[in-house]
CSV table of C-alpha atoms in Angstrom, one decimal:
chain,number,residue,atom,x,y,z
A,1,ASP,CA,134.1,30.9,93.9
A,2,ALA,CA,137.3,32.7,93.2
A,3,LYS,CA,137.7,34.4,89.9
A,4,THR,CA,140.4,33.7,87.3
A,5,THR,CA,142.3,35.8,84.8
A,6,GLN,CA,143.4,34.4,81.5
A,7,PRO,CA,144.8,36.1,78.4
A,8,PRO,CA,142.2,36.3,75.7
A,9,SER,CA,144.2,34.7,73.0
A,10,MET,CA,147.5,32.8,72.4
A,11,ASP,CA,149.2,31.3,69.3
A,12,CYS,CA,151.3,28.2,69.2
A,13,ALA,CA,153.1,26.4,66.4
A,14,GLU,CA,152.2,22.8,65.7
A,15,GLY,CA,154.4,20.4,67.5
A,16,ARG,CA,155.5,22.9,70.1
A,17,ALA,CA,154.4,23.0,73.7
A,18,ALA,CA,151.5,25.3,74.5
A,19,ASN,CA,151.7,26.9,77.9
A,20,LEU,CA,148.4,28.5,79.0
A,21,PRO,CA,148.6,30.7,82.1
A,22,CYS,CA,145.9,31.4,84.7
A,23,ASN,CA,145.9,33.7,87.7
A,24,HIS,CA,143.6,32.9,90.6
A,25,SER,CA,145.1,35.1,93.4
A,26,THR,CA,142.0,34.8,95.6
A,27,ILE,CA,141.7,31.0,95.6
A,28,SER,CA,140.8,29.5,98.9
A,29,GLY,CA,142.3,26.5,100.5
A,30,ASN,CA,139.6,24.0,99.6
A,31,GLU,CA,139.2,25.1,96.0
A,32,TYR,CA,140.5,23.1,93.1
A,33,VAL,CA,141.8,24.4,89.7
A,34,TYR,CA,140.0,22.9,86.8
A,35,TRP,CA,140.7,23.2,83.1
A,36,TYR,CA,138.2,22.6,80.3
A,37,ARG,CA,138.4,23.3,76.6
A,38,GLN,CA,135.8,23.9,74.0
A,39,ILE,CA,136.3,23.2,70.4
A,40,HIS,CA,134.0,25.2,68.0
A,41,SER,CA,130.3,24.0,68.1
A,42,GLN,CA,131.0,21.3,70.7
A,43,GLY,CA,130.3,21.2,74.5
A,44,PRO,CA,133.3,21.9,76.8
A,45,GLN,CA,135.6,19.0,77.5
A,46,TYR,CA,137.2,18.2,80.8
A,47,ILE,CA,141.0,18.3,80.6
A,48,ILE,CA,142.5,18.1,84.1
A,49,HIS,CA,142.2,19.4,87.7
A,50,GLY,CA,144.4,19.8,90.7
A,51,LEU,CA,144.5,21.1,94.3
A,52,LYS,CA,148.2,21.7,95.2
A,53,ASN,CA,150.4,19.2,93.4
A,54,ASN,CA,151.2,19.2,89.8
A,55,GLU,CA,149.1,16.8,87.8
A,56,THR,CA,149.6,15.0,84.5
A,57,ASN,CA,147.3,12.9,82.4
A,58,GLU,CA,147.2,11.8,78.8
A,59,MET,CA,146.0,15.2,77.6
A,60,ALA,CA,148.0,17.7,79.5
A,61,SER,CA,150.0,18.7,82.6
A,62,LEU,CA,148.9,21.2,85.2
A,63,ILE,CA,151.5,23.1,87.1
A,64,ILE,CA,150.2,25.0,90.2
A,65,THR,CA,152.5,27.5,92.0
A,66,GLU,CA,153.4,26.8,95.6
A,67,ASP,CA,151.3,29.7,96.8
A,68,ARG,CA,148.4,28.4,94.5
A,69,LYS,CA,147.8,31.9,93.1
A,70,SER,CA,148.5,30.9,89.6
A,71,SER,CA,148.7,27.8,87.4
A,72,THR,CA,149.8,26.8,83.9
A,73,LEU,CA,148.2,24.2,81.6
A,74,ILE,CA,150.8,22.6,79.4
A,75,LEU,CA,149.9,20.8,76.1
A,76,PRO,CA,153.3,19.2,75.4
A,77,HIS,CA,153.0,18.8,71.7
A,78,ALA,CA,150.2,20.9,70.3
A,79,THR,CA,148.4,19.8,67.2
A,80,LEU,CA,145.9,21.6,65.0
A,81,ARG,CA,143.1,19.7,66.8
A,82,ASP,CA,144.1,21.5,70.0
A,83,THR,CA,142.8,24.8,68.6
A,84,ALA,CA,140.0,25.7,71.1
A,85,VAL,CA,138.9,28.0,73.9
A,86,TYR,CA,140.6,26.9,77.1
A,87,TYR,CA,138.8,27.7,80.4
A,88,CYS,CA,140.5,27.9,83.8
A,89,ILE,CA,138.1,27.6,86.7
A,90,VAL,CA,138.5,27.4,90.5
A,91,SER,CA,135.8,25.6,92.5
A,92,LYS,CA,135.2,23.4,95.4
A,93,GLN,CA,135.3,19.8,94.3
A,94,ALA,CA,131.8,19.0,95.4
A,95,GLY,CA,128.9,21.3,95.7
A,96,THR,CA,128.3,24.5,93.6
A,97,ALA,CA,128.5,24.5,89.9
A,98,LEU,CA,131.5,25.5,87.8
A,99,ILE,CA,131.5,29.1,86.8
A,100,PHE,CA,133.1,29.7,83.4
A,101,GLY,CA,134.8,32.9,82.3
A,102,LYS,CA,135.7,33.9,78.7
A,103,GLY,CA,138.8,31.7,78.6
A,104,THR,CA,141.8,31.8,76.3
A,105,THR,CA,141.5,31.1,72.6
A,106,LEU,CA,144.4,29.0,71.6
A,107,SER,CA,145.2,28.9,67.9
A,108,VAL,CA,147.6,26.2,66.7
A,109,SER,CA,149.1,26.7,63.3
A,110,SER,CA,151.3,24.6,61.0
B,1,ASP,CA,127.9,4.4,77.5
B,2,THR,CA,127.5,7.0,74.8
B,3,GLY,CA,128.1,10.1,77.0
B,4,VAL,CA,125.6,12.9,77.6
B,5,SER,CA,122.9,13.1,75.0
B,6,GLN,CA,120.9,16.2,74.2
B,7,ASP,CA,117.8,16.4,72.0
B,8,PRO,CA,117.2,18.2,69.7
B,9,ARG,CA,120.5,19.5,68.4
B,10,HIS,CA,118.8,22.5,66.8
B,11,LYS,CA,115.5,24.2,67.4
B,12,ILE,CA,114.0,27.1,65.5
B,13,THR,CA,110.9,28.6,66.9
B,14,LYS,CA,108.8,31.7,66.7
B,15,ARG,CA,108.9,34.3,69.5
B,16,GLY,CA,106.3,33.6,72.1
B,17,GLN,CA,106.3,29.8,71.6
B,18,ASN,CA,107.2,27.3,74.3
B,19,VAL,CA,110.2,25.0,73.8
B,20,THR,CA,111.4,21.9,75.7
B,21,PHE,CA,114.9,20.4,75.6
B,22,ARG,CA,115.9,17.0,76.9
B,23,CYS,CA,119.1,15.8,78.4
B,24,ASP,CA,120.1,12.2,79.0
B,25,PRO,CA,123.2,12.1,81.3
B,26,ILE,CA,125.7,9.3,81.8
B,27,SER,CA,123.7,6.6,83.6
B,28,GLU,CA,125.8,6.4,86.8
B,29,HIS,CA,126.1,10.2,87.2
B,30,ASN,CA,123.9,11.6,90.0
B,31,ARG,CA,124.4,15.3,89.2
B,32,LEU,CA,123.0,17.1,86.2
B,33,TYR,CA,123.7,20.7,85.2
B,34,TRP,CA,122.2,23.1,82.7
B,35,TYR,CA,124.2,25.9,81.1
B,36,ARG,CA,123.5,28.5,78.5
B,37,GLN,CA,126.1,29.9,76.1
B,38,THR,CA,125.8,32.9,73.7
B,39,LEU,CA,128.3,33.7,71.0
B,40,GLY,CA,131.7,34.7,72.3
B,41,GLN,CA,130.9,34.0,75.9
B,42,GLY,CA,131.7,31.1,78.2
B,43,PRO,CA,128.9,28.9,79.4
B,44,GLU,CA,126.6,30.5,82.0
B,45,PHE,CA,125.3,28.3,84.8
B,46,LEU,CA,121.5,28.0,85.0
B,47,THR,CA,120.7,25.2,87.4
B,48,TYR,CA,121.7,21.8,88.7
B,49,PHE,CA,120.2,18.6,90.2
B,50,GLN,CA,121.5,16.0,92.5
B,51,ASN,CA,119.4,13.0,91.7
B,52,GLU,CA,115.8,14.4,91.4
B,53,ALA,CA,116.4,17.4,93.7
B,54,GLN,CA,117.0,20.8,92.1
B,55,LEU,CA,119.7,22.1,94.4
B,56,GLU,CA,120.7,25.5,92.9
B,57,LYS,CA,119.2,27.9,90.4
B,58,SER,CA,121.0,30.9,88.9
B,59,ARG,CA,119.4,34.4,88.9
B,60,LEU,CA,119.6,34.0,85.1
B,61,LEU,CA,116.8,31.4,85.4
B,62,SER,CA,113.8,33.6,85.1
B,63,ASP,CA,110.3,32.4,85.9
B,64,ARG,CA,109.8,31.5,82.2
B,65,PHE,CA,112.4,28.7,82.6
B,66,SER,CA,111.7,25.5,84.4
B,67,ALA,CA,113.8,22.4,84.7
B,68,GLU,CA,112.9,19.0,85.9
B,69,ARG,CA,114.6,15.7,86.6
B,70,PRO,CA,111.6,13.6,87.7
B,71,LYS,CA,113.3,10.2,88.3
B,72,GLY,CA,116.8,11.3,88.8
B,73,SER,CA,117.7,10.2,85.3
B,74,PHE,CA,117.0,12.4,82.2
B,75,SER,CA,116.1,16.1,82.6
B,76,THR,CA,114.0,18.6,80.7
B,77,LEU,CA,114.4,22.3,80.4
B,78,GLU,CA,111.4,24.2,79.3
B,79,ILE,CA,111.3,27.9,78.2
B,80,GLN,CA,107.8,29.4,78.0
B,81,ARG,CA,106.9,32.5,75.9
B,82,THR,CA,110.3,32.6,74.2
B,83,GLU,CA,112.0,35.9,73.6
B,84,GLN,CA,114.7,37.0,71.1
B,85,GLY,CA,117.2,37.0,73.9
B,86,ASP,CA,116.7,33.3,74.6
B,87,SER,CA,118.6,32.4,71.4
B,88,ALA,CA,121.6,30.5,72.6
B,89,MET,CA,123.3,27.2,72.9
B,90,TYR,CA,121.8,25.2,75.8
B,91,LEU,CA,124.3,22.8,77.3
B,92,CYS,CA,123.8,19.9,79.7
B,93,ALA,CA,126.5,18.2,81.8
B,94,SER,CA,126.6,15.4,84.3
B,95,SER,CA,129.0,14.3,87.0
B,96,PHE,CA,129.2,11.9,89.9
B,97,THR,CA,129.6,13.3,93.4
B,98,GLY,CA,132.9,12.8,95.0
B,99,THR,CA,135.0,11.5,92.1
B,100,GLY,CA,136.3,15.0,91.3
B,101,SER,CA,136.7,13.9,87.7
B,102,GLY,CA,134.9,16.9,86.2
B,103,TYR,CA,131.8,17.3,84.2
B,104,THR,CA,130.9,15.5,80.9
B,105,PHE,CA,129.1,17.9,78.6
B,106,GLY,CA,126.7,17.1,75.8
B,107,SER,CA,126.9,18.7,72.4
B,108,GLY,CA,124.1,21.2,73.3
B,109,THR,CA,120.9,22.3,71.8
B,110,ARG,CA,121.1,25.4,69.6
B,111,LEU,CA,117.9,27.5,70.0
B,112,THR,CA,117.1,30.2,67.4
B,113,ILE,CA,114.1,32.5,68.0
B,114,VAL,CA,112.7,34.0,64.9
């Protein structure tokens, strides 16, 4: 699976949009971009995934660049409960297991 | 459905003892995964099952570790002759092939070796 690069930490003010970047320059054509988050002492939680097109669900939006070499996870109105470690992972949809990196620690403050 | 359940939530054991963890996945999920997570690190993949078949094992899974999913439902992870370095959070996840909806993780079992 392709590797990803994420900043180790980011800060965001409550109520503002949190934009978390991820670089995946070696992604192959059949690999998806997945985002998970992990709140302290809990298991990771699935957020969203996409292949080429931008995706939106009740939790977040995923913007993938046209060349698919990078993506951004957007939390439109961050709350204190969004403070967590966010993992960007690229993987084939079916088959091998997801491989987690160290992720980005997002701190939302009031 | 109550999600993925793991038991116990916490386990403290003496070095050299054997321990066994249990994972109950979401009932309609045919894939089950085990991960290990140490402080400050992302989850590390250990092994996964599709139904009762163990399809992939990480190099991290030494011969002291064994996992089973006998009837394609719940799974157990056993660690024999525990070592200090086995102290970690052990996470289980499940998914259904083909939906692409991602994994559902349990809350994990925190193992402490004393």
